[in-house]
Amino acid sequence: MPTLDETAYPRLKSQPIEKELLEIYTPSQEELALAERVAREATAKFCFLVLLKTFQRLGYFVQLRDVPETITEQIKHSLGLLILPVRLAGYDESGALTA
């Protein structure tokens, strides 16, 4: 029987294994270059990549606050970031997604 995240309505796993983090949620060099072109600040680049990678996996957009921390940590480290200057929950309501 398929798991819930393998059905027609995929969801993000709350605890993806390391192999999945590396293969699915690590941005490629092309994706990192795209983030550099479309966003100026580190937070915007990070949020763009989180939305891109989760959309690639699910086929629909999610709120950043709903993305498991293990996934956001993987993307954050791929950007070379140690911390983020803003909370993700606030980014969802900021209007930055519609700008």
mmCIF file of the C-alpha atoms, coordinates in Angstrom:
data_MODEL
# 
_entry.id   MODEL 
# 
loop_
_atom_site.group_PDB 
_atom_site.id 
_atom_site.type_symbol 
_atom_site.label_atom_id 
_atom_site.label_alt_id 
_atom_site.label_comp_id 
_atom_site.label_asym_id 
_atom_site.label_entity_id 
_atom_site.label_seq_id 
_atom_site.pdbx_PDB_ins_code 
_atom_site.Cartn_x 
_atom_site.Cartn_y 
_atom_site.Cartn_z 
_atom_site.occupancy 
_atom_site.B_iso_or_equiv 
_atom_site.pdbx_formal_charge 
_atom_site.auth_seq_id 
_atom_site.auth_comp_id 
_atom_site.auth_asym_id 
_atom_site.auth_atom_id 
_atom_site.pdbx_PDB_model_num 
ATOM 1  C CA . MET A 1 1  ? 0.000  0.000  0.000   1.00 0.00 ? 1  MET A CA 1 
ATOM 2  C CA . PRO A 1 2  ? 1.477  3.409  -0.907  1.00 0.00 ? 2  PRO A CA 1 
ATOM 3  C CA . THR A 1 3  ? 2.243  5.858  1.830   1.00 0.00 ? 3  THR A CA 1 
ATOM 4  C CA . LEU A 1 4  ? 0.344  9.150  2.028   1.00 0.00 ? 4  LEU A CA 1 
ATOM 5  C CA . ASP A 1 5  ? 3.201  11.105 0.409   1.00 0.00 ? 5  ASP A CA 1 
ATOM 6  C CA . GLU A 1 6  ? 3.157  8.690  -2.575  1.00 0.00 ? 6  GLU A CA 1 
ATOM 7  C CA . THR A 1 7  ? -0.536 9.147  -3.398  1.00 0.00 ? 7  THR A CA 1 
ATOM 8  C CA . ALA A 1 8  ? -2.210 11.416 -5.937  1.00 0.00 ? 8  ALA A CA 1 
ATOM 9  C CA . TYR A 1 9  ? -2.158 14.117 -3.267  1.00 0.00 ? 9  TYR A CA 1 
ATOM 10 C CA . PRO A 1 10 ? 1.475  14.155 -2.204  1.00 0.00 ? 10 PRO A CA 1 
ATOM 11 C CA . ARG A 1 11 ? 2.531  15.739 1.062   1.00 0.00 ? 11 ARG A CA 1 
ATOM 12 C CA . LEU A 1 12 ? 5.882  16.575 2.536   1.00 0.00 ? 12 LEU A CA 1 
ATOM 13 C CA . LYS A 1 13 ? 7.308  13.987 4.893   1.00 0.00 ? 13 LYS A CA 1 
ATOM 14 C CA . SER A 1 14 ? 7.803  15.399 8.353   1.00 0.00 ? 14 SER A CA 1 
ATOM 15 C CA . GLN A 1 15 ? 11.115 13.542 8.708   1.00 0.00 ? 15 GLN A CA 1 
ATOM 16 C CA . PRO A 1 16 ? 12.651 12.820 5.300   1.00 0.00 ? 16 PRO A CA 1 
ATOM 17 C CA . ILE A 1 17 ? 15.707 10.579 5.331   1.00 0.00 ? 17 ILE A CA 1 
ATOM 18 C CA . GLU A 1 18 ? 19.133 11.993 4.494   1.00 0.00 ? 18 GLU A CA 1 
ATOM 19 C CA . LYS A 1 19 ? 19.135 10.444 1.019   1.00 0.00 ? 19 LYS A CA 1 
ATOM 20 C CA . GLU A 1 20 ? 15.872 12.254 0.199   1.00 0.00 ? 20 GLU A CA 1 
ATOM 21 C CA . LEU A 1 21 ? 17.225 15.519 1.555   1.00 0.00 ? 21 LEU A CA 1 
ATOM 22 C CA . LEU A 1 22 ? 20.290 15.237 -0.653  1.00 0.00 ? 22 LEU A CA 1 
ATOM 23 C CA . GLU A 1 23 ? 18.552 14.019 -3.807  1.00 0.00 ? 23 GLU A CA 1 
ATOM 24 C CA . ILE A 1 24 ? 15.279 15.954 -3.668  1.00 0.00 ? 24 ILE A CA 1 
ATOM 25 C CA . TYR A 1 25 ? 15.854 19.100 -1.642  1.00 0.00 ? 25 TYR A CA 1 
ATOM 26 C CA . THR A 1 26 ? 19.442 20.091 -2.439  1.00 0.00 ? 26 THR A CA 1 
ATOM 27 C CA . PRO A 1 27 ? 19.341 22.823 -5.089  1.00 0.00 ? 27 PRO A CA 1 
ATOM 28 C CA . SER A 1 28 ? 21.409 22.256 -8.220  1.00 0.00 ? 28 SER A CA 1 
ATOM 29 C CA . GLN A 1 29 ? 23.996 24.774 -9.395  1.00 0.00 ? 29 GLN A CA 1 
ATOM 30 C CA . GLU A 1 30 ? 21.482 25.980 -12.012 1.00 0.00 ? 30 GLU A CA 1 
ATOM 31 C CA . GLU A 1 31 ? 18.814 26.494 -9.350  1.00 0.00 ? 31 GLU A CA 1 
ATOM 32 C CA . LEU A 1 32 ? 21.256 28.375 -7.129  1.00 0.00 ? 32 LEU A CA 1 
ATOM 33 C CA . ALA A 1 33 ? 22.188 30.590 -10.097 1.00 0.00 ? 33 ALA A CA 1 
ATOM 34 C CA . LEU A 1 34 ? 18.487 31.214 -10.794 1.00 0.00 ? 34 LEU A CA 1 
ATOM 35 C CA . ALA A 1 35 ? 17.944 32.240 -7.172  1.00 0.00 ? 35 ALA A CA 1 
ATOM 36 C CA . GLU A 1 36 ? 20.829 34.698 -7.517  1.00 0.00 ? 36 GLU A CA 1 
ATOM 37 C CA . ARG A 1 37 ? 19.156 36.236 -10.565 1.00 0.00 ? 37 ARG A CA 1 
ATOM 38 C CA . VAL A 1 38 ? 15.634 36.545 -9.160  1.00 0.00 ? 38 VAL A CA 1 
ATOM 39 C CA . ALA A 1 39 ? 16.322 37.570 -5.558  1.00 0.00 ? 39 ALA A CA 1 
ATOM 40 C CA . ARG A 1 40 ? 18.641 40.118 -3.987  1.00 0.00 ? 40 ARG A CA 1 
ATOM 41 C CA . GLU A 1 41 ? 18.673 39.283 -0.296  1.00 0.00 ? 41 GLU A CA 1 
ATOM 42 C CA . ALA A 1 42 ? 19.684 36.001 1.334   1.00 0.00 ? 42 ALA A CA 1 
ATOM 43 C CA . THR A 1 43 ? 16.241 35.497 2.881   1.00 0.00 ? 43 THR A CA 1 
ATOM 44 C CA . ALA A 1 44 ? 14.480 35.970 -0.465  1.00 0.00 ? 44 ALA A CA 1 
ATOM 45 C CA . LYS A 1 45 ? 16.887 33.542 -2.175  1.00 0.00 ? 45 LYS A CA 1 
ATOM 46 C CA . PHE A 1 46 ? 16.280 31.014 0.559   1.00 0.00 ? 46 PHE A CA 1 
ATOM 47 C CA . CYS A 1 47 ? 12.486 31.357 0.413   1.00 0.00 ? 47 CYS A CA 1 
ATOM 48 C CA . PHE A 1 48 ? 12.540 31.142 -3.384  1.00 0.00 ? 48 PHE A CA 1 
ATOM 49 C CA . LEU A 1 49 ? 14.513 27.898 -3.232  1.00 0.00 ? 49 LEU A CA 1 
ATOM 50 C CA . VAL A 1 50 ? 12.273 26.386 -0.556  1.00 0.00 ? 50 VAL A CA 1 
ATOM 51 C CA . LEU A 1 51 ? 9.208  27.138 -2.675  1.00 0.00 ? 51 LEU A CA 1 
ATOM 52 C CA . LEU A 1 52 ? 10.920 25.856 -5.834  1.00 0.00 ? 52 LEU A CA 1 
ATOM 53 C CA . LYS A 1 53 ? 12.094 22.567 -4.326  1.00 0.00 ? 53 LYS A CA 1 
ATOM 54 C CA . THR A 1 54 ? 8.817  21.829 -2.571  1.00 0.00 ? 54 THR A CA 1 
ATOM 55 C CA . PHE A 1 55 ? 6.836  22.702 -5.708  1.00 0.00 ? 55 PHE A CA 1 
ATOM 56 C CA . GLN A 1 56 ? 9.037  20.332 -7.729  1.00 0.00 ? 56 GLN A CA 1 
ATOM 57 C CA . ARG A 1 57 ? 8.259  17.574 -5.238  1.00 0.00 ? 57 ARG A CA 1 
ATOM 58 C CA . LEU A 1 58 ? 4.548  18.210 -4.733  1.00 0.00 ? 58 LEU A CA 1 
ATOM 59 C CA . GLY A 1 59 ? 3.314  19.971 -7.854  1.00 0.00 ? 59 GLY A CA 1 
ATOM 60 C CA . TYR A 1 60 ? 1.698  22.718 -5.802  1.00 0.00 ? 60 TYR A CA 1 
ATOM 61 C CA . PHE A 1 61 ? 2.877  25.538 -3.542  1.00 0.00 ? 61 PHE A CA 1 
ATOM 62 C CA . VAL A 1 62 ? 2.829  25.324 0.240   1.00 0.00 ? 62 VAL A CA 1 
ATOM 63 C CA . GLN A 1 63 ? 3.137  27.904 2.985   1.00 0.00 ? 63 GLN A CA 1 
ATOM 64 C CA . LEU A 1 64 ? 6.734  28.182 4.149   1.00 0.00 ? 64 LEU A CA 1 
ATOM 65 C CA . ARG A 1 65 ? 5.640  27.579 7.743   1.00 0.00 ? 65 ARG A CA 1 
ATOM 66 C CA . ASP A 1 66 ? 4.384  24.136 6.665   1.00 0.00 ? 66 ASP A CA 1 
ATOM 67 C CA . VAL A 1 67 ? 7.761  22.972 5.341   1.00 0.00 ? 67 VAL A CA 1 
ATOM 68 C CA . PRO A 1 68 ? 9.516  20.645 7.802   1.00 0.00 ? 68 PRO A CA 1 
ATOM 69 C CA . GLU A 1 69 ? 12.591 22.094 9.455   1.00 0.00 ? 69 GLU A CA 1 
ATOM 70 C CA . THR A 1 70 ? 14.841 19.320 8.109   1.00 0.00 ? 70 THR A CA 1 
ATOM 71 C CA . ILE A 1 71 ? 14.037 20.451 4.556   1.00 0.00 ? 71 ILE A CA 1 
ATOM 72 C CA . THR A 1 72 ? 14.575 24.130 5.294   1.00 0.00 ? 72 THR A CA 1 
ATOM 73 C CA . GLU A 1 73 ? 17.855 23.314 7.044   1.00 0.00 ? 73 GLU A CA 1 
ATOM 74 C CA . GLN A 1 74 ? 19.067 21.389 3.989   1.00 0.00 ? 74 GLN A CA 1 
ATOM 75 C CA . ILE A 1 75 ? 18.308 24.309 1.677   1.00 0.00 ? 75 ILE A CA 1 
ATOM 76 C CA . LYS A 1 76 ? 19.741 26.836 4.131   1.00 0.00 ? 76 LYS A CA 1 
ATOM 77 C CA . HIS A 1 77 ? 23.031 24.936 4.292   1.00 0.00 ? 77 HIS A CA 1 
ATOM 78 C CA . SER A 1 78 ? 23.173 24.623 0.502   1.00 0.00 ? 78 SER A CA 1 
ATOM 79 C CA . LEU A 1 79 ? 23.178 28.444 0.394   1.00 0.00 ? 79 LEU A CA 1 
ATOM 80 C CA . GLY A 1 80 ? 25.936 28.591 2.980   1.00 0.00 ? 80 GLY A CA 1 
ATOM 81 C CA . LEU A 1 81 ? 23.672 30.313 5.514   1.00 0.00 ? 81 LEU A CA 1 
ATOM 82 C CA . LEU A 1 82 ? 24.084 29.759 9.226   1.00 0.00 ? 82 LEU A CA 1 
ATOM 83 C CA . ILE A 1 83 ? 20.981 31.659 10.294  1.00 0.00 ? 83 ILE A CA 1 
ATOM 84 C CA . LEU A 1 84 ? 18.067 33.401 8.637   1.00 0.00 ? 84 LEU A CA 1 
ATOM 85 C CA . PRO A 1 85 ? 17.319 37.035 9.427   1.00 0.00 ? 85 PRO A CA 1 
ATOM 86 C CA . VAL A 1 86 ? 13.523 36.538 9.489   1.00 0.00 ? 86 VAL A CA 1 
ATOM 87 C CA . ARG A 1 87 ? 11.075 33.916 10.675  1.00 0.00 ? 87 ARG A CA 1 
ATOM 88 C CA . LEU A 1 88 ? 9.409  31.929 7.904   1.00 0.00 ? 88 LEU A CA 1 
ATOM 89 C CA . ALA A 1 89 ? 5.937  32.217 9.394   1.00 0.00 ? 89 ALA A CA 1 
ATOM 90 C CA . GLY A 1 90 ? 6.157  35.988 9.040   1.00 0.00 ? 90 GLY A CA 1 
ATOM 91 C CA . TYR A 1 91 ? 7.278  35.693 5.430   1.00 0.00 ? 91 TYR A CA 1 
ATOM 92 C CA . ASP A 1 92 ? 4.050  33.926 4.468   1.00 0.00 ? 92 ASP A CA 1 
ATOM 93 C CA . GLU A 1 93 ? 1.997  36.915 5.664   1.00 0.00 ? 93 GLU A CA 1 
ATOM 94 C CA . SER A 1 94 ? 4.403  39.622 4.513   1.00 0.00 ? 94 SER A CA 1 
ATOM 95 C CA . GLY A 1 95 ? 3.024  39.977 1.001   1.00 0.00 ? 95 GLY A CA 1 
ATOM 96 C CA . ALA A 1 96 ? 6.440  39.165 -0.455  1.00 0.00 ? 96 ALA A CA 1 
ATOM 97 C CA . LEU A 1 97 ? 4.979  36.152 -2.210  1.00 0.00 ? 97 LEU A CA 1 
ATOM 98 C CA . THR A 1 98 ? 2.563  38.297 -4.198  1.00 0.00 ? 98 THR A CA 1 
ATOM 99 C CA . ALA A 1 99 ? 4.976  41.072 -5.090  1.00 0.00 ? 99 ALA A CA 1 
# 
